[in-house]
Amino acid sequence: MPIETGRHFLAIPGPTVIPDRVMRAMNRPMTNIYEGPLIDLTHSLFPDLKKIAGTEGHCLTYISNGHGAWDAALFNTISAGDTVLVLESGRFAVGWGAMAEQMGAVVETITAPARRGVDAAAVEAHLRADTAHKIKAILVVQVDTATGVWNDIHAIRRAIDAAQHPALYMVDCIACFGCVPFEMDKWGVDVTVAACQKGLMTPPGLGFVFANQKAMAHRMQNGCLSGYWDWLPRADPDMYYKLFCGTAPVNHLFGLREALDMMAEEGLGAIYARHNRLARAVRAAVARWGEGGPLEFNITDSAARSDVVTTILTGDVDAQVLRRMCEDELCLTLGLGIGLDANGAFRIGHMGHVNEPTILGVLGTVELALTKMRVGFSAGGVEAAVSEIASD
Ligand SMILES: *Cc1c(COP(=O)(O)O)cnc(C)c1O
């Protein structure tokens, strides 16, 4: 282990950097979970979470990671033999679809055009062809954390409406929940899935499902084969002891409360603007680096590049060597290319507790590593990022 001075910085797309305030809030002894302040604190979380999701519907909370929240969404709405349409734009929608398949669902897939987001027109055409309305649910990811793509969730809703299709619209917002705008009710999303370890700046361990009345009606009709993932007991605010189907995740609740307080202090609009500004800084740097060598954006459609993670293709520059150098010598952890050639891709996470010094530090460190590697690229990425932020 080399001796490090200063903090090692984590720039992976989740789990993200935990603010000191959140860590302090979590560092406490166990408390009474049946009565007292923890009960009020827990109830205070739901309005805040629903505000971020833009919904008046139910918020079901689980001790789980994102995969658990995926299962929670599926167990309550899908039964063996049901048809599910997966809108694939990277690894994550595929993973969610695979869980539906394991439950016995018949999975149909529309694959997004290479290096672009989901094509709403293709969704409309596919749904129009389903005249018998066999498709029961549509699964899509708002930001795919592997490819770095941002999908236009509202546009896909309009496509579903244009085809007059009744399928349940289910959206995975895990990568960007609380980082980019999302309006569950206004955009007609029936089920939203999120988790606490990315934009919500809390250690991994809490998964969230938001469900509207239509989704609840599906639950009533569908039943739920699992006691743990069942929405019903968790949706009853009077049955506190059932909210977590057992012991409450005490420290996580204190941590999430603090993170949501921080978010309220900054304001959602300011948080979205900060993510957009810092994402544009990252994109300015990547564009500059690419002028003199093989580095390029994985997502070619500039309007579909997400504000939370950027996936960079490196051509003949070895991305593993770059990542190792950053990790072992330069106190920076970058994201591995997933679902892509790991030697030819890396990812920069820019979500959650990030600001100008951290993002400019990440970009400067990547530029330092590229310089030390003596590979083909254009220097001046940091300068481009600075200009981008200054012009805001
Ligand atoms: C991180 C992520 C997941 C998986 O979450 P886990 O906590 O690792 O299970 C799913 N979908 C998206 C879009 C993600 O970014």
Short mmCIF file of C-alpha atoms and ligand atoms in Angstrom, two decimals:
data_model
loop_
_atom_site.label_atom_id
_atom_site.label_comp_id
_atom_site.label_asym_id
_atom_site.label_seq_id
_atom_site.Cartn_x
_atom_site.Cartn_y
_atom_site.Cartn_z
CA MET A 1 0.00 0.00 0.00
CA PRO A 2 1.64 3.28 -1.05
CA ILE A 3 1.56 6.07 1.52
CA GLU A 4 -1.14 8.56 0.62
CA THR A 5 -1.43 12.12 1.79
CA GLY A 6 -4.73 13.91 1.39
CA ARG A 7 -7.89 12.03 0.55
CA HIS A 8 -8.18 9.33 -2.07
CA PHE A 9 -11.02 10.40 -4.36
CA LEU A 10 -13.73 8.08 -5.62
CA ALA A 11 -15.05 9.01 -9.08
CA ILE A 12 -17.03 5.85 -9.82
CA PRO A 13 -20.75 6.02 -10.64
CA GLY A 14 -21.81 4.63 -7.29
CA PRO A 15 -21.36 4.18 -4.50
CA THR A 16 -20.49 7.86 -4.35
CA VAL A 17 -18.59 10.05 -1.90
CA ILE A 18 -20.36 10.23 1.46
CA PRO A 19 -20.43 13.77 2.93
CA ASP A 20 -18.81 14.15 6.36
CA ARG A 21 -22.15 15.35 7.70
CA VAL A 22 -23.81 12.09 6.66
CA MET A 23 -21.01 9.99 8.16
CA ARG A 24 -21.28 11.90 11.44
CA ALA A 25 -25.05 11.47 11.49
CA MET A 26 -24.64 7.71 11.08
CA ASN A 27 -21.97 7.30 13.71
CA ARG A 28 -24.18 6.60 16.71
CA PRO A 29 -25.25 3.76 18.98
CA MET A 30 -28.36 1.70 18.34
CA THR A 31 -31.60 3.20 19.53
CA ASN A 32 -35.10 2.04 20.35
CA ILE A 33 -36.66 0.97 17.05
CA TYR A 34 -40.21 0.58 18.39
CA GLU A 35 -40.85 4.04 19.82
CA GLY A 36 -39.21 7.43 20.16
CA PRO A 37 -37.44 9.79 17.77
CA LEU A 38 -36.52 7.20 15.13
CA ILE A 39 -40.22 6.72 14.28
CA ASP A 40 -40.75 10.41 13.52
CA LEU A 41 -37.47 10.60 11.66
CA THR A 42 -38.48 7.66 9.45
CA HIS A 43 -41.85 9.18 8.63
CA SER A 44 -40.17 12.47 7.75
CA LEU A 45 -38.19 10.77 4.96
CA PHE A 46 -41.14 9.80 2.79
CA PRO A 47 -42.39 13.29 1.79
CA ASP A 48 -38.85 14.28 0.86
CA LEU A 49 -38.27 11.15 -1.22
CA LYS A 50 -41.62 11.57 -2.97
CA LYS A 51 -40.78 15.17 -3.79
CA ILE A 52 -37.57 14.07 -5.51
CA ALA A 53 -39.53 11.42 -7.43
CA GLY A 54 -42.26 13.93 -8.28
CA THR A 55 -45.07 11.72 -7.05
CA GLU A 56 -48.02 11.61 -4.70
CA GLY A 57 -47.98 7.83 -4.90
CA HIS A 58 -46.59 5.28 -2.46
CA CYS A 59 -42.95 5.09 -1.41
CA LEU A 60 -41.88 1.58 -0.42
CA THR A 61 -38.51 1.35 1.31
CA TYR A 62 -36.28 -1.71 1.49
CA ILE A 63 -33.05 -2.73 3.17
CA SER A 64 -31.44 -3.56 -0.16
CA ASN A 65 -29.30 -2.32 -3.00
CA GLY A 66 -30.69 -1.41 -6.40
CA HIS A 67 -31.03 -5.03 -7.47
CA GLY A 68 -33.36 -5.58 -4.51
CA ALA A 69 -35.48 -2.63 -5.58
CA TRP A 70 -35.65 -4.14 -9.09
CA ASP A 71 -36.99 -7.36 -7.59
CA ALA A 72 -39.43 -5.42 -5.39
CA ALA A 73 -40.85 -3.70 -8.48
CA LEU A 74 -41.20 -6.96 -10.41
CA PHE A 75 -42.54 -9.25 -7.66
CA ASN A 76 -45.58 -7.02 -7.14
CA THR A 77 -46.49 -6.51 -10.77
CA ILE A 78 -45.31 -9.49 -12.84
CA SER A 79 -46.20 -13.16 -12.75
CA ALA A 80 -44.75 -16.13 -14.64
CA GLY A 81 -45.93 -16.09 -18.23
CA ASP A 82 -46.44 -12.31 -18.43
CA THR A 83 -44.75 -10.48 -21.28
CA VAL A 84 -42.35 -7.67 -20.42
CA LEU A 85 -40.81 -5.23 -22.88
CA VAL A 86 -37.26 -4.16 -22.03
CA LEU A 87 -35.94 -0.96 -23.64
CA GLU A 88 -32.25 -1.71 -23.68
CA SER A 89 -29.66 1.06 -23.77
CA GLY A 90 -26.85 -0.63 -21.84
CA ARG A 91 -26.12 -3.19 -19.18
CA PHE A 92 -28.63 -2.11 -16.58
CA ALA A 93 -31.92 -2.48 -18.42
CA VAL A 94 -30.64 -5.88 -19.57
CA GLY A 95 -29.97 -6.84 -15.95
CA TRP A 96 -33.45 -5.82 -14.83
CA GLY A 97 -34.96 -7.75 -17.74
CA ALA A 98 -32.93 -10.83 -16.76
CA MET A 99 -34.51 -10.72 -13.30
CA ALA A 100 -37.96 -10.59 -14.89
CA GLU A 101 -37.01 -13.58 -17.02
CA GLN A 102 -35.91 -15.52 -13.93
CA MET A 103 -39.40 -14.93 -12.50
CA GLY A 104 -40.83 -16.61 -15.59
CA ALA A 105 -41.69 -13.53 -17.62
CA VAL A 106 -41.41 -13.61 -21.40
CA VAL A 107 -38.96 -10.82 -22.25
CA GLU A 108 -39.14 -8.86 -25.49
CA THR A 109 -36.34 -6.38 -26.13
CA ILE A 110 -35.93 -3.23 -28.18
CA THR A 111 -32.25 -2.39 -28.41
CA ALA A 112 -31.37 1.28 -28.68
CA PRO A 113 -29.40 2.29 -31.80
CA ALA A 114 -25.66 1.83 -31.22
CA ARG A 115 -24.21 4.45 -28.86
CA ARG A 116 -27.53 6.32 -28.60
CA GLY A 117 -30.55 6.38 -26.30
CA VAL A 118 -33.84 4.51 -26.61
CA ASP A 119 -35.68 5.42 -29.83
CA ALA A 120 -39.21 6.46 -28.81
CA ALA A 121 -40.53 5.95 -32.36
CA ALA A 122 -39.38 2.30 -32.28
CA VAL A 123 -41.18 1.86 -28.96
CA GLU A 124 -44.39 3.28 -30.43
CA ALA A 125 -44.18 0.97 -33.47
CA HIS A 126 -43.53 -2.09 -31.28
CA LEU A 127 -46.48 -1.29 -29.02
CA ARG A 128 -48.82 -0.60 -31.94
CA ALA A 129 -48.02 -4.08 -33.26
CA ASP A 130 -49.07 -5.56 -29.90
CA THR A 131 -52.77 -5.26 -30.71
CA ALA A 132 -53.72 -7.95 -28.17
CA HIS A 133 -51.97 -5.93 -25.42
CA LYS A 134 -49.91 -8.92 -24.35
CA ILE A 135 -47.14 -6.68 -23.03
CA LYS A 136 -47.83 -6.07 -19.36
CA ALA A 137 -44.93 -3.85 -18.40
CA ILE A 138 -42.26 -1.71 -20.06
CA LEU A 139 -38.86 -1.51 -18.31
CA VAL A 140 -36.43 1.31 -19.02
CA VAL A 141 -33.50 3.01 -17.30
CA GLN A 142 -33.36 6.83 -17.12
CA VAL A 143 -29.55 6.86 -17.09
CA ASP A 144 -27.70 3.71 -18.00
CA THR A 145 -24.62 3.71 -15.82
CA ALA A 146 -22.66 1.48 -18.20
CA THR A 147 -23.04 3.39 -21.47
CA GLY A 148 -23.56 6.81 -19.85
CA VAL A 149 -26.73 7.41 -21.86
CA TRP A 150 -29.66 9.53 -20.66
CA ASN A 151 -33.06 8.39 -21.93
CA ASP A 152 -35.94 10.82 -22.45
CA ILE A 153 -38.50 9.24 -20.12
CA HIS A 154 -41.21 11.79 -20.99
CA ALA A 155 -40.79 11.20 -24.74
CA ILE A 156 -41.11 7.44 -24.24
CA ARG A 157 -44.36 8.03 -22.28
CA ARG A 158 -45.71 10.04 -25.21
CA ALA A 159 -44.83 7.14 -27.51
CA ILE A 160 -46.70 4.71 -25.24
CA ASP A 161 -49.71 7.04 -25.24
CA ALA A 162 -49.58 7.47 -29.01
CA ALA A 163 -49.83 3.68 -29.33
CA GLN A 164 -52.66 3.75 -26.75
CA HIS A 165 -51.00 0.89 -24.91
CA PRO A 166 -52.03 0.10 -21.30
CA ALA A 167 -48.74 -1.48 -20.14
CA LEU A 168 -47.26 -0.46 -16.82
CA TYR A 169 -44.42 2.02 -17.35
CA MET A 170 -41.53 1.17 -14.99
CA VAL A 171 -38.41 3.34 -14.78
CA ASP A 172 -35.05 2.68 -13.08
CA CYS A 173 -33.72 6.02 -11.80
CA ILE A 174 -31.02 4.50 -9.59
CA ALA A 175 -28.09 6.26 -11.28
CA CYS A 176 -29.54 9.75 -11.30
CA PHE A 177 -32.19 9.99 -8.57
CA GLY A 178 -31.87 13.45 -7.03
CA CYS A 179 -29.32 14.55 -9.66
CA VAL A 180 -31.41 15.26 -12.76
CA PRO A 181 -35.08 16.24 -13.15
CA PHE A 182 -37.61 13.44 -12.88
CA GLU A 183 -41.39 13.89 -12.73
CA MET A 184 -43.04 10.55 -12.06
CA ASP A 185 -46.64 11.80 -11.96
CA LYS A 186 -46.35 14.45 -14.70
CA TRP A 187 -44.59 12.05 -17.05
CA GLY A 188 -47.01 9.20 -16.39
CA VAL A 189 -44.52 6.78 -14.87
CA ASP A 190 -46.27 4.03 -12.91
CA VAL A 191 -43.32 2.51 -11.03
CA THR A 192 -40.02 4.22 -10.21
CA VAL A 193 -37.01 2.44 -8.76
CA ALA A 194 -34.20 4.19 -6.86
CA ALA A 195 -31.48 3.55 -4.28
CA CYS A 196 -29.59 5.63 -1.75
CA GLN A 197 -25.92 5.20 -2.72
CA LYS A 198 -25.63 7.46 -5.75
CA GLY A 199 -27.31 10.87 -5.85
CA LEU A 200 -28.58 10.48 -2.30
CA MET A 201 -25.01 10.31 -0.93
CA THR A 202 -25.73 7.56 1.63
CA PRO A 203 -23.85 4.26 1.94
CA PRO A 204 -25.38 1.39 -0.08
CA GLY A 205 -28.23 -0.37 1.69
CA LEU A 206 -31.57 1.35 1.02
CA GLY A 207 -33.70 0.66 -2.05
CA PHE A 208 -36.87 2.56 -2.96
CA VAL A 209 -39.88 1.79 -5.11
CA PHE A 210 -42.47 4.45 -5.90
CA ALA A 211 -45.82 3.11 -7.08
CA ASN A 212 -48.94 4.97 -8.26
CA GLN A 213 -52.57 3.79 -8.04
CA LYS A 214 -52.38 1.94 -11.33
CA ALA A 215 -49.33 0.04 -10.12
CA MET A 216 -51.07 -0.76 -6.82
CA ALA A 217 -54.05 -2.09 -8.76
CA HIS A 218 -51.63 -4.39 -10.59
CA ARG A 219 -50.29 -5.55 -7.23
CA MET A 220 -53.82 -6.40 -6.03
CA GLN A 221 -54.55 -8.35 -9.19
CA ASN A 222 -51.13 -9.95 -9.48
CA GLY A 223 -50.59 -10.92 -5.84
CA CYS A 224 -47.01 -11.18 -4.57
CA LEU A 225 -45.18 -14.45 -4.08
CA SER A 226 -42.67 -12.92 -1.68
CA GLY A 227 -43.40 -11.74 1.84
CA TYR A 228 -40.26 -9.64 1.98
CA TRP A 229 -40.74 -7.70 -1.26
CA ASP A 230 -44.53 -7.30 -0.90
CA TRP A 231 -45.59 -3.65 -1.21
CA LEU A 232 -48.75 -3.89 0.90
CA PRO A 233 -47.45 -4.03 4.49
CA ARG A 234 -44.78 -1.45 3.67
CA ALA A 235 -47.35 0.93 2.24
CA ASP A 236 -49.30 1.20 5.49
CA PRO A 237 -47.98 4.17 7.46
CA ASP A 238 -49.75 3.06 10.64
CA MET A 239 -47.85 -0.19 10.77
CA TYR A 240 -44.42 1.12 11.52
CA TYR A 241 -43.01 -2.24 12.47
CA LYS A 242 -43.94 -3.54 9.01
CA LEU A 243 -42.23 -0.76 7.07
CA PHE A 244 -38.99 -2.71 6.84
CA CYS A 245 -40.41 -6.21 7.31
CA GLY A 246 -38.27 -6.51 10.44
CA THR A 247 -35.52 -4.50 12.09
CA ALA A 248 -35.20 -0.95 10.78
CA PRO A 249 -31.85 0.08 9.20
CA VAL A 250 -31.18 2.50 12.05
CA ASN A 251 -27.93 4.17 10.97
CA HIS A 252 -28.99 4.39 7.34
CA LEU A 253 -32.13 6.24 8.35
CA PHE A 254 -30.10 8.83 10.28
CA GLY A 255 -27.69 9.14 7.36
CA LEU A 256 -30.42 9.53 4.76
CA ARG A 257 -32.18 12.15 6.92
CA GLU A 258 -28.96 14.20 6.99
CA ALA A 259 -28.41 13.79 3.22
CA LEU A 260 -31.99 14.89 2.49
CA ASP A 261 -31.49 17.89 4.79
CA MET A 262 -28.39 18.84 2.83
CA MET A 263 -30.34 18.51 -0.41
CA ALA A 264 -33.16 20.67 0.96
CA GLU A 265 -30.65 23.34 1.96
CA GLU A 266 -29.19 23.44 -1.55
CA GLY A 267 -32.56 23.06 -3.32
CA LEU A 268 -33.39 20.57 -6.06
CA GLY A 269 -33.11 23.17 -8.83
CA ALA A 270 -29.61 24.14 -7.69
CA ILE A 271 -28.61 20.47 -7.42
CA TYR A 272 -29.74 19.79 -10.99
CA ALA A 273 -27.91 22.91 -12.21
CA ARG A 274 -24.72 21.85 -10.40
CA HIS A 275 -24.81 18.38 -11.94
CA ASN A 276 -25.39 19.86 -15.38
CA ARG A 277 -22.59 22.42 -14.98
CA LEU A 278 -20.05 19.83 -13.79
CA ALA A 279 -21.13 17.34 -16.46
CA ARG A 280 -20.55 20.00 -19.12
CA ALA A 281 -17.09 20.56 -17.63
CA VAL A 282 -16.31 16.84 -17.92
CA ARG A 283 -17.61 16.79 -21.50
CA ALA A 284 -15.55 19.84 -22.43
CA ALA A 285 -12.42 18.06 -21.17
CA VAL A 286 -13.19 14.79 -22.93
CA ALA A 287 -13.89 16.61 -26.21
CA ARG A 288 -10.54 18.41 -25.94
CA TRP A 289 -8.60 15.22 -25.11
CA GLY A 290 -10.15 13.55 -28.14
CA GLU A 291 -8.92 16.19 -30.58
CA GLY A 292 -5.41 14.75 -30.54
CA GLY A 293 -6.01 11.03 -30.22
CA PRO A 294 -8.43 8.16 -29.93
CA LEU A 295 -10.36 9.22 -26.80
CA GLU A 296 -14.04 9.77 -27.56
CA PHE A 297 -17.50 9.77 -25.97
CA ASN A 298 -19.23 6.41 -25.94
CA ILE A 299 -22.54 8.20 -26.59
CA THR A 300 -22.38 9.90 -29.97
CA ASP A 301 -25.68 11.80 -29.59
CA SER A 302 -24.58 14.82 -27.55
CA ALA A 303 -28.14 15.43 -26.28
CA ALA A 304 -28.22 11.94 -24.75
CA ARG A 305 -25.05 12.19 -22.64
CA SER A 306 -26.00 11.98 -18.98
CA ASP A 307 -25.25 14.56 -16.31
CA VAL A 308 -24.14 11.90 -13.81
CA VAL A 309 -21.69 9.58 -15.56
CA THR A 310 -19.53 9.89 -18.67
CA THR A 311 -18.30 6.79 -20.48
CA ILE A 312 -15.15 7.35 -22.51
CA LEU A 313 -13.82 5.02 -25.21
CA THR A 314 -10.04 4.97 -25.37
CA GLY A 315 -9.24 3.12 -28.63
CA ASP A 316 -5.66 1.85 -28.49
CA VAL A 317 -4.93 3.69 -25.24
CA ASP A 318 -5.12 1.00 -22.55
CA ALA A 319 -7.85 2.09 -20.15
CA GLN A 320 -6.80 -0.52 -17.58
CA VAL A 321 -3.31 0.99 -17.41
CA LEU A 322 -4.87 4.44 -17.04
CA ARG A 323 -7.15 3.29 -14.25
CA ARG A 324 -4.35 1.44 -12.45
CA MET A 325 -2.07 4.47 -12.57
CA CYS A 326 -4.84 6.70 -11.19
CA GLU A 327 -5.70 4.16 -8.51
CA ASP A 328 -2.20 3.18 -7.36
CA GLU A 329 -0.20 6.37 -7.88
CA LEU A 330 -2.60 9.29 -8.06
CA CYS A 331 -5.26 8.71 -5.35
CA LEU A 332 -8.13 8.57 -7.83
CA THR A 333 -10.53 5.69 -8.48
CA LEU A 334 -12.15 5.76 -11.91
CA GLY A 335 -15.01 3.57 -13.12
CA LEU A 336 -14.28 0.42 -15.06
CA GLY A 337 -15.82 0.04 -18.52
CA ILE A 338 -18.71 -2.39 -18.10
CA GLY A 339 -20.58 -4.05 -20.91
CA LEU A 340 -17.79 -2.65 -23.11
CA ASP A 341 -14.19 -3.74 -23.73
CA ALA A 342 -12.63 -2.97 -20.32
CA ASN A 343 -9.26 -2.26 -21.99
CA GLY A 344 -10.88 0.32 -24.22
CA ALA A 345 -13.26 2.20 -21.94
CA PHE A 346 -13.47 3.90 -18.57
CA ARG A 347 -16.09 5.92 -16.76
CA ILE A 348 -16.08 9.08 -14.70
CA GLY A 349 -18.85 9.30 -12.13
CA HIS A 350 -19.92 12.90 -11.44
CA MET A 351 -22.95 12.47 -9.22
CA GLY A 352 -23.83 13.32 -5.65
CA HIS A 353 -21.37 15.11 -3.37
CA VAL A 354 -19.30 16.70 -6.16
CA ASN A 355 -18.20 20.27 -6.73
CA GLU A 356 -15.76 22.32 -8.81
CA PRO A 357 -12.57 21.36 -6.93
CA THR A 358 -13.39 17.67 -6.95
CA ILE A 359 -14.37 17.50 -10.63
CA LEU A 360 -11.50 19.73 -11.79
CA GLY A 361 -9.23 17.57 -9.64
CA VAL A 362 -10.50 14.40 -11.32
CA LEU A 363 -10.02 15.89 -14.79
CA GLY A 364 -6.54 17.19 -13.95
CA THR A 365 -5.55 13.79 -12.56
CA VAL A 366 -6.77 11.93 -15.65
CA GLU A 367 -4.85 14.42 -17.78
CA LEU A 368 -1.74 13.85 -15.65
CA ALA A 369 -2.05 10.08 -16.10
CA LEU A 370 -2.52 10.43 -19.88
CA THR A 371 0.56 12.67 -20.01
CA LYS A 372 2.64 10.20 -18.01
CA MET A 373 1.47 7.37 -20.28
CA ARG A 374 2.75 9.36 -23.31
CA VAL A 375 -0.31 8.47 -25.38
CA GLY A 376 -1.95 10.46 -28.13
CA PHE A 377 -4.34 13.07 -26.75
CA SER A 378 -4.77 16.84 -26.68
CA ALA A 379 -3.78 18.50 -23.42
CA GLY A 380 -5.89 21.40 -22.23
CA GLY A 381 -8.89 19.40 -21.04
CA VAL A 382 -8.84 21.11 -17.67
CA GLU A 383 -8.56 24.50 -19.36
CA ALA A 384 -11.62 23.64 -21.50
CA ALA A 385 -13.49 22.54 -18.38
CA VAL A 386 -12.61 25.77 -16.58
CA SER A 387 -13.85 27.84 -19.54
CA GLU A 388 -17.08 25.86 -19.62
CA ILE A 389 -17.76 26.44 -15.93
CA ALA A 390 -16.72 30.11 -16.12
CA SER A 391 -19.13 30.75 -18.99
CA ASP A 392 -22.08 29.46 -16.94
C1 LIG B 1 -26.21 1.23 -9.75
C2 LIG B 1 -27.36 0.88 -10.63
C3 LIG B 1 -28.11 -0.28 -10.47
C4 LIG B 1 -27.75 -1.35 -9.49
O1 LIG B 1 -27.73 -0.94 -8.20
P1 LIG B 1 -27.04 -1.89 -7.10
O2 LIG B 1 -27.16 -1.09 -5.86
O3 LIG B 1 -25.63 -2.10 -7.56
O4 LIG B 1 -27.79 -3.16 -7.06
C5 LIG B 1 -29.19 -0.47 -11.29
N1 LIG B 1 -29.53 0.41 -12.23
C6 LIG B 1 -28.81 1.53 -12.43
C7 LIG B 1 -29.23 2.48 -13.50
C8 LIG B 1 -27.71 1.81 -11.64
O5 LIG B 1 -26.99 2.91 -11.86
#
